Short mmCIF file of C-alpha atoms in Angstrom, two decimals:
data_model
loop_
_atom_site.label_atom_id
_atom_site.label_comp_id
_atom_site.label_asym_id
_atom_site.label_seq_id
_atom_site.Cartn_x
_atom_site.Cartn_y
_atom_site.Cartn_z
CA MET A 1360 0.00 0.00 0.00
CA GLN A 1361 1.27 3.42 -0.87
CA LYS A 1362 2.19 5.53 2.14
CA VAL A 1363 0.36 8.79 2.64
CA GLY A 1364 2.78 11.71 2.99
CA LYS A 1365 2.49 14.35 5.66
CA ARG A 1366 1.32 16.95 3.16
CA ASN A 1367 -1.41 14.69 1.78
CA THR A 1368 -2.58 13.93 5.31
CA ARG A 1369 -2.64 17.65 6.07
CA ASN A 1370 -4.62 18.39 2.92
CA LEU A 1371 -7.09 15.62 3.71
CA ALA A 1372 -7.64 17.03 7.19
CA TRP A 1373 -8.25 20.44 5.75
CA ILE A 1374 -10.76 19.14 3.19
CA ILE A 1375 -12.62 17.23 5.89
CA SER A 1376 -12.72 20.34 8.06
CA VAL A 1377 -14.24 22.44 5.28
CA VAL A 1378 -16.93 19.81 4.65
CA MET A 1379 -17.74 19.79 8.35
CA VAL A 1380 -18.03 23.58 8.42
CA MET A 1381 -21.27 23.67 6.48
CA SER A 1382 -23.20 21.55 8.94
CA VAL A 1383 -21.73 23.51 11.85
CA VAL A 1384 -22.62 26.94 10.53
CA LEU A 1385 -26.13 25.88 9.64
CA SER A 1386 -26.59 24.69 13.19
CA ALA A 1387 -25.04 27.88 14.54
CA CYS A 1388 -27.35 30.07 12.50
CA GLY A 1389 -30.51 28.07 13.10
CA ASN A 1390 -30.14 28.18 16.87
CA LYS A 1391 -28.70 31.69 17.27
CA GLU A 1392 -31.82 33.22 18.79
CA GLU A 1393 -32.32 30.31 21.17
CA ARG A 1394 -28.73 30.56 22.42
CA GLN A 1395 -29.01 34.31 22.91
CA VAL A 1396 -32.04 33.84 25.10
CA SER A 1397 -30.79 30.86 27.09
CA GLY A 1398 -27.12 31.84 27.27
CA SER A 1399 -25.80 33.79 30.23
CA SER A 1400 -22.69 35.83 30.92
CA GLY A 1401 -23.42 36.04 34.64
CA ASN A 1402 -23.86 39.08 36.84
CA ALA A 1403 -22.22 42.17 35.34
CA ASP A 1404 -20.15 42.62 38.51
CA ASP A 1405 -18.81 39.06 38.38
CA PRO A 1406 -15.55 38.37 36.51
CA LEU A 1407 -16.19 37.66 32.83
CA GLU A 1408 -15.37 34.03 32.12
CA VAL A 1409 -14.05 33.88 28.57
CA SER A 1410 -12.30 31.23 26.49
CA ILE A 1411 -9.67 32.44 24.03
CA MET A 1412 -7.58 30.80 21.29
CA THR A 1413 -4.57 32.53 19.78
CA ILE A 1414 -1.00 32.09 18.56
CA THR A 1415 2.09 31.83 20.73
CA PRO A 1416 5.64 32.16 19.37
CA SER A 1417 7.03 30.69 22.61
CA ALA A 1418 8.12 27.07 22.95
CA VAL A 1419 6.53 26.98 26.42
CA PRO A 1420 3.31 29.03 26.57
CA ALA A 1421 2.13 31.07 29.54
CA ALA A 1422 0.62 28.90 32.27
CA ASP A 1423 -2.89 29.48 33.59
CA ASP A 1424 -1.48 30.99 36.79
CA ASN A 1425 1.00 33.21 34.94
CA VAL A 1426 1.63 36.36 36.99
CA ILE A 1427 1.08 38.72 34.05
CA LYS A 1428 -2.13 36.92 33.06
CA ARG A 1429 -3.45 37.20 36.62
CA ALA A 1430 -2.66 40.93 36.70
CA ILE A 1431 -4.49 41.52 33.40
CA GLU A 1432 -7.45 39.50 34.65
CA GLU A 1433 -7.65 41.60 37.79
CA ALA A 1434 -7.43 44.84 35.80
CA THR A 1435 -10.15 43.73 33.35
CA ASN A 1436 -12.41 41.87 35.81
CA SER A 1437 -12.10 38.64 33.86
CA LYS A 1438 -11.15 34.99 34.12
CA MET A 1439 -9.50 33.89 30.89
CA ASN A 1440 -9.09 30.32 29.73
CA ILE A 1441 -6.43 30.80 27.05
CA GLN A 1442 -5.58 28.11 24.53
CA TRP A 1443 -2.13 28.98 23.18
CA VAL A 1444 -1.33 27.36 19.81
CA SER A 1445 2.11 27.24 18.22
CA ASN A 1446 2.71 29.34 15.11
CA ASN A 1447 3.79 26.13 13.40
CA ILE A 1448 0.36 24.50 13.49
CA TYR A 1449 -2.08 27.39 13.93
CA GLY A 1450 -3.53 27.17 10.41
CA ASP A 1451 -4.51 23.52 10.80
CA LYS A 1452 -5.72 23.97 14.37
CA LEU A 1453 -7.87 26.94 13.37
CA ASN A 1454 -9.59 25.07 10.54
CA LEU A 1455 -10.31 22.07 12.72
CA THR A 1456 -11.62 24.26 15.55
CA LEU A 1457 -13.91 26.18 13.22
CA ALA A 1458 -15.22 22.93 11.77
CA SER A 1459 -15.80 21.31 15.16
CA GLY A 1460 -18.38 23.87 16.27
CA ASP A 1461 -16.69 24.07 19.67
CA ILE A 1462 -15.32 27.57 19.06
CA PRO A 1463 -13.83 29.67 21.89
CA ASP A 1464 -15.59 32.89 22.86
CA LEU A 1465 -12.76 34.92 21.33
CA ILE A 1466 -10.65 33.40 18.56
CA MET A 1467 -7.75 34.87 16.61
CA ILE A 1468 -8.38 34.55 12.85
CA ASN A 1469 -5.01 35.03 11.17
CA ASP A 1470 -6.58 35.56 7.72
CA PRO A 1471 -10.04 37.18 7.77
CA PHE A 1472 -10.35 36.42 4.04
CA GLY A 1473 -9.55 32.71 4.30
CA SER A 1474 -12.15 30.53 2.61
CA THR A 1475 -13.37 28.69 5.73
CA PHE A 1476 -13.88 31.83 7.85
CA THR A 1477 -15.47 33.69 4.93
CA LYS A 1478 -17.99 30.89 4.35
CA MET A 1479 -18.90 30.84 8.03
CA VAL A 1480 -19.33 34.62 8.10
CA LYS A 1481 -21.73 34.42 5.16
CA GLN A 1482 -23.75 31.81 7.07
CA GLY A 1483 -23.99 34.04 10.14
CA ALA A 1484 -21.67 32.01 12.37
CA PHE A 1485 -19.83 35.08 13.74
CA TRP A 1486 -21.00 38.34 15.25
CA ASP A 1487 -21.10 41.42 13.03
CA ILE A 1488 -19.61 43.91 15.50
CA THR A 1489 -19.97 46.93 13.19
CA PRO A 1490 -22.92 48.51 15.10
CA TYR A 1491 -21.13 48.15 18.45
CA ILE A 1492 -17.67 49.58 17.69
CA LYS A 1493 -18.71 53.18 18.36
CA ASP A 1494 -19.66 52.29 21.94
CA TYR A 1495 -16.04 51.49 22.90
CA SER A 1496 -13.61 54.39 22.79
CA ASN A 1497 -10.41 52.36 22.48
CA LEU A 1498 -11.81 50.12 19.75
CA SER A 1499 -13.13 53.05 17.72
CA GLY A 1500 -10.31 55.48 18.43
CA GLY A 1501 -7.31 53.34 19.31
CA ILE A 1502 -7.33 51.06 16.28
CA PRO A 1503 -6.39 52.86 13.03
CA ASP A 1504 -9.10 53.27 10.38
CA ILE A 1505 -6.91 51.40 7.88
CA ALA A 1506 -7.13 48.27 10.04
CA TRP A 1507 -10.94 48.43 10.19
CA ASP A 1508 -11.15 49.20 6.45
CA THR A 1509 -8.85 46.40 5.29
CA THR A 1510 -10.58 43.76 7.42
CA LYS A 1511 -14.13 44.46 6.20
CA ALA A 1512 -15.96 41.49 4.71
CA ALA A 1513 -17.51 41.59 1.24
CA ASP A 1514 -20.71 43.05 2.72
CA GLY A 1515 -18.75 46.00 4.15
CA ASN A 1516 -19.07 44.89 7.78
CA ASN A 1517 -16.50 43.90 10.39
CA TYR A 1518 -16.66 40.43 11.89
CA GLY A 1519 -13.72 40.80 14.21
CA ILE A 1520 -11.53 43.26 16.08
CA PRO A 1521 -8.32 43.94 14.12
CA ARG A 1522 -5.07 43.36 15.99
CA PRO A 1523 -3.39 46.62 14.96
CA ARG A 1524 0.14 46.80 13.60
CA PRO A 1525 2.06 49.88 12.35
CA VAL A 1526 2.01 50.10 8.55
CA THR A 1527 5.77 50.78 8.73
CA GLY A 1528 6.35 47.74 10.92
CA ASP A 1529 5.72 44.97 8.40
CA SER A 1530 8.19 42.10 8.23
CA PHE A 1531 11.20 42.76 5.99
CA PHE A 1532 14.87 41.83 5.76
CA ILE A 1533 17.06 42.09 8.83
CA ILE A 1534 20.75 41.37 8.34
CA ARG A 1535 23.71 40.76 10.62
CA LYS A 1536 25.66 44.02 10.36
CA ASP A 1537 28.59 42.54 12.28
CA TRP A 1538 28.94 39.85 9.60
CA LEU A 1539 28.92 42.52 6.88
CA ASP A 1540 31.59 44.52 8.70
CA ARG A 1541 33.75 41.44 9.27
CA LEU A 1542 33.70 40.72 5.51
CA ASN A 1543 34.02 44.41 4.48
CA LEU A 1544 30.63 44.36 2.76
CA GLN A 1545 28.08 47.15 2.37
CA VAL A 1546 24.42 46.89 3.33
CA PRO A 1547 22.72 45.53 0.16
CA GLU A 1548 20.23 47.74 -1.66
CA THR A 1549 19.38 45.51 -4.65
CA THR A 1550 18.67 41.82 -5.13
CA ASP A 1551 21.98 41.48 -7.02
CA GLU A 1552 23.88 42.98 -4.07
CA LEU A 1553 21.90 40.72 -1.71
CA PHE A 1554 22.99 37.68 -3.73
CA ASN A 1555 26.65 38.68 -3.39
CA VAL A 1556 26.21 39.12 0.36
CA MET A 1557 24.51 35.74 0.69
CA GLU A 1558 27.32 34.09 -1.24
CA ALA A 1559 29.90 35.68 1.07
CA PHE A 1560 27.95 34.57 4.15
CA VAL A 1561 28.28 30.98 2.94
CA GLU A 1562 31.84 31.01 1.61
CA GLN A 1563 33.83 33.48 3.75
CA ASP A 1564 33.31 32.36 7.37
CA PRO A 1565 31.36 35.42 8.60
CA ASP A 1566 31.13 34.11 12.18
CA GLY A 1567 34.92 33.81 12.33
CA ASN A 1568 35.06 30.29 13.79
CA GLY A 1569 37.38 29.00 11.08
CA THR A 1570 34.76 26.57 9.72
CA LYS A 1571 32.51 26.82 6.68
CA ASP A 1572 29.30 26.11 8.60
CA THR A 1573 26.97 29.09 8.00
CA THR A 1574 24.08 29.70 5.66
CA ALA A 1575 22.69 33.05 4.55
CA LEU A 1576 18.89 33.01 4.73
CA ALA A 1577 17.00 31.60 7.70
CA ALA A 1578 14.27 30.52 5.29
CA TYR A 1579 11.53 27.92 5.20
CA ILE A 1580 8.56 26.92 3.04
CA SER A 1581 5.77 25.69 5.27
CA PRO A 1582 2.39 24.26 4.18
CA ASP A 1583 0.87 26.45 6.91
CA ASP A 1584 2.15 29.63 5.28
CA LEU A 1585 0.00 29.59 2.15
CA GLY A 1586 -0.86 32.95 0.72
CA TRP A 1587 1.78 35.31 2.12
CA GLY A 1588 4.34 36.58 -0.36
CA GLY A 1589 3.35 34.44 -3.30
CA ASN A 1590 3.04 31.19 -1.31
CA LEU A 1591 6.71 30.95 -0.40
CA GLY A 1592 6.56 32.06 3.21
CA PRO A 1593 7.89 35.34 4.55
CA VAL A 1594 11.60 35.06 3.68
CA LEU A 1595 11.52 33.81 0.09
CA GLY A 1596 8.27 35.68 -0.49
CA ALA A 1597 10.02 38.94 0.43
CA ILE A 1598 12.63 38.27 -2.26
CA GLU A 1599 9.93 37.55 -4.84
CA SER A 1600 8.06 40.72 -3.83
CA SER A 1601 11.27 42.73 -4.19
CA PHE A 1602 11.48 41.58 -7.81
CA ILE A 1603 7.82 42.45 -8.46
CA GLY A 1604 7.70 45.66 -6.44
CA THR A 1605 4.53 44.75 -4.56
CA ASN A 1606 3.48 42.64 -1.58
CA SER A 1607 0.08 42.01 -3.15
CA SER A 1608 -1.18 39.02 -5.09
CA TRP A 1609 -2.29 41.56 -7.70
CA LYS A 1610 -0.75 44.39 -9.70
CA TRP A 1611 -2.57 47.07 -11.68
CA ASP A 1612 -1.80 47.10 -15.42
CA GLU A 1613 -2.60 50.57 -16.73
CA SER A 1614 -2.28 49.55 -20.39
CA GLN A 1615 -4.89 46.81 -20.01
CA GLY A 1616 -6.98 48.64 -17.44
CA LYS A 1617 -7.20 45.64 -15.14
CA LEU A 1618 -5.58 43.81 -12.25
CA VAL A 1619 -3.02 41.14 -13.13
CA TYR A 1620 -2.43 38.16 -10.89
CA ARG A 1621 1.15 38.18 -9.63
CA GLU A 1622 1.97 34.70 -10.90
CA LEU A 1623 1.51 35.93 -14.50
CA LEU A 1624 4.18 38.59 -14.08
CA PRO A 1625 7.58 37.87 -15.69
CA GLU A 1626 9.36 38.99 -12.51
CA VAL A 1627 8.03 35.90 -10.70
CA LYS A 1628 9.94 33.67 -13.10
CA GLU A 1629 13.06 35.81 -12.62
CA SER A 1630 12.79 35.46 -8.85
CA LEU A 1631 12.37 31.67 -9.15
CA GLN A 1632 15.57 31.48 -11.19
CA TYR A 1633 17.31 33.65 -8.57
CA LEU A 1634 16.11 31.49 -5.68
CA THR A 1635 16.95 28.24 -7.47
CA LYS A 1636 20.51 29.43 -7.98
CA ALA A 1637 20.77 30.61 -4.37
CA TYR A 1638 19.50 27.27 -3.01
CA SER A 1639 21.90 25.26 -5.18
CA ARG A 1640 24.80 27.24 -3.68
CA GLY A 1641 23.82 26.62 -0.07
CA MET A 1642 22.49 30.08 0.68
CA MET A 1643 19.47 28.69 2.53
CA PRO A 1644 18.85 25.53 4.58
CA GLU A 1645 19.03 22.28 2.67
CA ASP A 1646 15.88 21.01 4.41
CA LEU A 1647 13.98 24.13 3.32
CA LEU A 1648 10.69 22.34 2.73
CA SER A 1649 10.48 20.56 6.08
CA LEU A 1650 11.48 23.47 8.34
CA LYS A 1651 8.99 25.32 10.50
CA LEU A 1652 9.07 28.99 11.51
CA THR A 1653 10.52 28.23 14.94
CA GLN A 1654 13.25 26.08 13.40
CA ALA A 1655 14.22 28.80 10.94
CA ARG A 1656 14.40 31.26 13.82
CA GLU A 1657 16.65 28.86 15.70
CA LEU A 1658 19.22 29.05 12.88
CA PHE A 1659 19.37 32.79 13.39
CA LYS A 1660 19.49 32.49 17.17
CA ARG A 1661 22.34 29.95 17.01
CA ASN A 1662 24.54 32.23 14.90
CA GLN A 1663 24.18 29.92 11.88
CA ALA A 1664 22.33 32.29 9.51
CA GLY A 1665 22.90 35.96 8.75
CA ILE A 1666 19.59 37.15 7.25
CA ILE A 1667 15.98 36.76 8.36
CA VAL A 1668 12.66 38.39 7.56
CA ASP A 1669 10.82 39.69 10.61
CA LYS A 1670 9.54 42.83 12.30
CA THR A 1671 12.15 45.14 13.81
CA GLY A 1672 10.34 45.12 17.13
CA THR A 1673 10.77 41.36 17.56
CA MET A 1674 14.55 41.38 17.40
CA ARG A 1675 15.24 41.86 21.08
CA LYS A 1676 12.30 39.79 22.29
CA ILE A 1677 12.87 36.72 20.12
CA TYR A 1678 16.52 36.60 19.04
CA ALA A 1679 18.96 38.85 20.86
CA ASP A 1680 19.35 37.22 24.25
CA ASP A 1681 19.92 33.76 22.73
CA LEU A 1682 22.44 35.16 20.25
CA LYS A 1683 24.43 36.87 23.01
CA LYS A 1684 24.85 33.49 24.70
CA VAL A 1685 26.38 32.03 21.52
CA ASP A 1686 28.32 35.15 20.49
CA PRO A 1687 29.11 37.38 23.50
CA SER A 1688 30.47 40.11 21.19
CA PHE A 1689 27.06 40.52 19.52
CA LYS A 1690 25.41 43.94 19.97
CA TYR A 1691 21.75 44.91 19.49
CA THR A 1692 22.76 47.31 16.70
CA ASP A 1693 24.14 44.31 14.80
CA PHE A 1694 20.52 43.62 13.86
CA TYR A 1695 20.35 45.89 10.81
CA PRO A 1696 16.91 46.25 9.17
CA LEU A 1697 17.14 46.95 5.43
CA THR A 1698 15.38 50.13 4.36
CA ASN A 1699 14.36 48.68 0.99
CA LEU A 1700 15.46 46.28 -1.73
CA ASN A 1701 15.25 47.33 -5.38
CA GLY A 1702 13.57 50.46 -3.98
CA TYR A 1703 10.79 48.33 -2.46
CA ASN A 1704 9.60 47.52 1.03
CA PRO A 1705 6.10 46.43 2.08
CA LYS A 1706 3.61 48.77 3.68
CA GLY A 1707 1.54 46.86 6.19
CA SER A 1708 -2.22 46.51 6.09
CA GLY A 1709 -2.46 47.97 9.59
CA TYR A 1710 -3.45 44.68 11.18
CA ASN A 1711 -2.20 41.21 11.99
CA GLY A 1712 -5.24 38.98 12.23
CA ILE A 1713 -8.59 39.70 13.90
CA LEU A 1714 -10.31 38.62 17.10
CA ALA A 1715 -13.70 37.12 16.20
CA ILE A 1716 -16.64 36.21 18.43
CA PRO A 1717 -18.87 33.27 17.37
CA ALA A 1718 -22.60 33.88 17.09
CA SER A 1719 -23.17 31.18 19.71
CA VAL A 1720 -22.05 33.73 22.32
CA PRO A 1721 -25.10 35.60 23.71
CA GLU A 1722 -25.28 39.31 22.91
CA GLU A 1723 -24.80 40.37 26.53
CA LYS A 1724 -21.61 38.36 26.81
CA MET A 1725 -20.43 39.51 23.37
CA LYS A 1726 -20.65 43.11 24.60
CA ARG A 1727 -18.67 42.24 27.73
CA ILE A 1728 -15.97 40.66 25.54
CA LEU A 1729 -15.76 43.87 23.52
CA GLN A 1730 -15.49 45.76 26.80
CA LEU A 1731 -12.73 43.38 27.93
CA VAL A 1732 -10.63 44.20 24.86
CA ASP A 1733 -11.44 47.90 25.14
CA THR A 1734 -10.36 48.00 28.81
CA TRP A 1735 -7.24 45.96 28.05
CA MET A 1736 -6.22 48.67 25.57
CA ASN A 1737 -6.10 51.31 28.32
CA PRO A 1738 -2.44 52.32 28.82
CA GLU A 1739 -2.37 51.32 32.50
CA VAL A 1740 -3.57 47.80 31.56
CA PHE A 1741 -1.59 47.28 28.36
CA GLU A 1742 1.59 48.36 30.15
CA ILE A 1743 1.30 45.20 32.28
CA GLN A 1744 2.51 43.12 29.31
CA GLN A 1745 5.00 45.82 28.33
CA PHE A 1746 6.70 46.26 31.69
CA GLY A 1747 5.29 43.53 33.94
CA ILE A 1748 4.91 43.89 37.70
CA GLU A 1749 6.88 46.44 39.71
CA GLY A 1750 9.52 44.78 41.85
CA THR A 1751 9.29 41.60 39.77
CA HIS A 1752 9.87 42.75 36.20
CA TYR A 1753 10.73 46.43 36.48
CA GLU A 1754 11.93 49.18 38.79
CA VAL A 1755 11.18 52.89 38.60
CA VAL A 1756 14.37 54.89 37.99
CA ASP A 1757 14.24 58.68 37.68
CA GLY A 1758 10.49 58.47 37.18
CA LYS A 1759 10.72 55.91 34.34
CA LYS A 1760 9.95 52.20 34.30
CA VAL A 1761 13.12 50.21 33.60
CA ALA A 1762 12.18 46.61 32.84
CA SER A 1763 14.24 43.42 32.82
CA SER A 1764 13.74 41.85 29.39
CA GLU A 1765 15.00 38.52 30.72
CA LYS A 1766 12.32 38.41 33.42
CA LEU A 1767 9.61 39.57 30.99
CA THR A 1768 10.60 36.85 28.54
CA ALA A 1769 10.58 34.22 31.28
CA ASP A 1770 6.96 35.17 32.06
CA ASN A 1771 5.84 35.25 28.39
CA ALA A 1772 4.95 38.95 28.56
CA SER A 1773 5.01 39.56 24.80
CA ASP A 1774 2.78 36.54 24.13
CA PHE A 1775 -0.20 38.56 25.33
CA ASN A 1776 0.32 40.90 22.34
CA HIS A 1777 -1.20 38.04 20.32
CA ILE A 1778 -4.49 38.74 22.05
CA VAL A 1779 -4.50 42.52 22.52
CA ASN A 1780 -2.01 44.91 20.97
CA VAL A 1781 -1.71 48.70 21.07
CA ILE A 1782 0.41 50.62 18.57
CA ASP A 1783 -0.23 54.31 19.24
CA LEU A 1784 1.83 54.54 22.41
CA PRO A 1785 4.75 57.00 22.23
CA TRP A 1786 7.95 55.40 20.92
CA ASP A 1787 10.36 55.34 23.83
CA THR A 1788 13.93 55.24 22.49
CA THR A 1789 15.42 54.76 25.93
CA GLY A 1790 16.51 51.38 27.20
CA GLU A 1791 18.20 49.65 30.07
CA THR A 1792 21.59 50.36 28.48
CA ASP A 1793 23.15 52.69 25.94
CA GLU A 1794 23.32 49.71 23.57
CA GLU A 1795 19.55 49.23 23.76
CA THR A 1796 18.89 52.94 23.31
CA GLN A 1797 21.07 53.02 20.18
CA ALA A 1798 19.26 49.98 18.76
CA ASN A 1799 15.84 51.51 19.41
CA GLU A 1800 16.90 54.73 17.72
CA LEU A 1801 18.20 52.76 14.72
CA PHE A 1802 14.94 50.85 14.35
CA LYS A 1803 12.91 54.07 14.60
CA LYS A 1804 15.08 55.70 11.92
CA VAL A 1805 14.76 52.74 9.54
CA GLU A 1806 10.97 52.61 9.89
CA ALA A 1807 10.77 56.35 9.14
CA GLU A 1808 12.88 55.81 6.00
CA ARG A 1809 10.78 52.82 4.96
CA ASP A 1810 7.67 54.96 5.15
CA LYS A 1811 8.98 57.03 2.22
CA THR A 1812 9.16 54.07 -0.18
CA SER A 1813 6.80 51.44 1.22
CA VAL A 1814 4.21 49.89 -1.09
CA ALA A 1815 0.74 48.91 0.12
CA ASP A 1816 -1.25 45.87 -0.95
CA LEU A 1817 -3.60 47.47 -3.47
CA ALA A 1818 -5.98 44.49 -3.31
CA ALA A 1819 -6.28 44.36 0.50
CA GLY A 1820 -9.89 43.69 1.43
CA LEU A 1821 -11.03 42.97 -2.14
CA GLN A 1822 -12.83 39.69 -2.64
CA SER A 1823 -13.85 37.44 -5.49
CA GLU A 1824 -16.55 34.80 -5.10
CA THR A 1825 -14.81 32.61 -7.65
CA GLY A 1826 -11.50 33.21 -5.93
CA GLN A 1827 -12.88 31.94 -2.62
CA LYS A 1828 -13.64 28.66 -4.37
CA VAL A 1829 -10.50 28.17 -6.43
CA LEU A 1830 -7.69 29.87 -4.46
CA PRO A 1831 -7.19 27.23 -1.70
CA GLU A 1832 -6.33 24.55 -4.24
CA LEU A 1833 -4.59 26.99 -6.59
CA ASN A 1834 -2.36 28.28 -3.77
CA LYS A 1835 -1.32 24.74 -2.93
CA LYS A 1836 -0.42 24.03 -6.58
CA ILE A 1837 1.57 27.27 -6.82
CA GLN A 1838 3.49 26.61 -3.63
CA ASP A 1839 4.21 23.01 -4.56
CA LEU A 1840 5.53 23.89 -8.01
CA LYS A 1841 7.62 26.83 -6.80
CA ALA A 1842 9.17 24.67 -4.09
CA LYS A 1843 10.02 21.90 -6.57
CA ILE A 1844 11.64 24.38 -8.95
CA ILE A 1845 13.72 26.00 -6.19
CA LEU A 1846 14.84 22.60 -4.92
CA GLY A 1847 15.79 21.53 -8.47
CA ARG A 1848 13.12 18.84 -8.76
CA GLU A 1849 11.37 20.59 -11.66
CA PRO A 1850 12.85 22.70 -14.48
CA ILE A 1851 11.97 26.38 -14.83
CA GLU A 1852 10.07 25.46 -18.02
CA ALA A 1853 7.45 23.84 -15.78
CA TRP A 1854 6.59 27.32 -14.53
CA ASP A 1855 6.03 28.58 -18.08
CA ALA A 1856 3.65 25.71 -18.74
CA PHE A 1857 1.77 26.34 -15.51
CA VAL A 1858 1.34 30.06 -16.26
CA GLU A 1859 -0.03 29.23 -19.70
CA THR A 1860 -2.54 26.85 -18.12
CA LEU A 1861 -3.64 29.61 -15.76
CA ARG A 1862 -4.21 32.06 -18.60
CA ASN A 1863 -6.60 29.61 -20.27
CA ASP A 1864 -8.49 28.56 -17.13
CA PRO A 1865 -12.07 29.98 -17.18
CA ASN A 1866 -12.28 30.03 -13.37
CA PHE A 1867 -9.04 31.96 -13.20
CA GLN A 1868 -10.31 34.43 -15.78
CA ALA A 1869 -13.56 34.87 -13.83
CA MET A 1870 -11.58 35.55 -10.63
CA ASN A 1871 -9.45 38.10 -12.46
CA ASP A 1872 -12.54 39.89 -13.81
CA GLU A 1873 -14.26 39.93 -10.39
CA MET A 1874 -11.18 41.31 -8.65
CA THR A 1875 -10.77 44.00 -11.31
CA GLU A 1876 -14.43 44.99 -10.94
CA ALA A 1877 -14.09 45.15 -7.13
CA TYR A 1878 -10.94 47.27 -7.44
CA LYS A 1879 -12.56 49.71 -9.85
CA LYS A 1880 -15.68 49.98 -7.70
CA ARG A 1881 -13.64 50.76 -4.58
CA ASN A 1882 -11.61 53.39 -6.43
CA GLY A 1883 -14.62 55.00 -8.13
CA GLN A 1884 -13.65 53.98 -11.66
#
């Protein structure tokens, strides 16, 4: 009997979950009124008991009795049952949870335009919170309009609270400046210069240990990362986007007066040839296809890779302390975020996922959950996960809170940003040390420079009914073929053949027409 591979098993689970969704949503819709009448959120003065599911980047998630969690609960009059799910498996876990019908009261939806969530929204399985937003000052005033706008469903309503993110803070290349200096190299500004740097990082012993044991890109291609950056995951997708000049799946063609799907662009083929050459020369991990996000990050933490794609704000929290243990000479300013590549860097959509409330939650409790998030966004509450508890995580020095990053990390402080995040707090460029202050000032300067050249996703929030049907399978085909070409298992000519098939596919043409119509309608054309 033929063995079933991990990917086939994963796809089968996903297909089963989608089939299950339809029966679940019908049940959810049919009994919504009954649940609203019979459900109870308890006395308004009692702590709000709420179940939550979200991502954690930490290997060991925050425990139920975590000191920061308890402090947030006290400040928000709540009792939270948090299900932390690893980044590596969140996509699969989310689909299975949605299909099961046993959905937490507040659930992080990483892609509000994913096919499963979109279908359930259309069937009424999640609360439309649009009429309620105005009643909560932090939700209406503390989350940028761009985040609300780019997370609207096709009907123009919001079915979740956006987790805000600065538009200048999107993930982009971060390079080891100390490695560049050691090899007398300049910060790359083009993909050609980046290739030369990557080659040097492999061949010229940038870590100075006398052994040829480093790679350049801490990259991976995960089945859970479908959709971002042309289906190649954040690192390789950022290279592809730098060739194209957009972080969108679509690009406007003025001569044709329509949107063009990114895979039809000649620059995609050029980037595939570039990545194939880079992989064949050892510039990224050999086991590229089997790596997970956490494993790719480990390469960077262990001083084995010199380039990663991530947000500037994560550098200290996720990488720096581990790197200092391996390389004591490492400084925070050695994390050098690139301003742009080929004149391009991505402008963020203003959000990173949404927090959705299933329709099975009674209206009274739904309002209390909105109030929970709104209260959590108050500075005095949000600062609990920023600075921790006085005497445990920080001390007040000259009127300022000076926190111990090591103690905050040990208590998973930043994990709570994956539930509630606030971005409009003043940027404090001070730190515990001069080294930290210099790094913070560098990051602030780079983000300001990025803002001058960053490119937004012009199709953010646009939807195609045909696309919802065909994109899940199409994305899998695209990712699979790109991965095979990069790994040398398929020739580049296979990409030409695939693109030609796309051009002649009636479903693809219908999706293209629908997206173009939606784009023109939004822009008043």
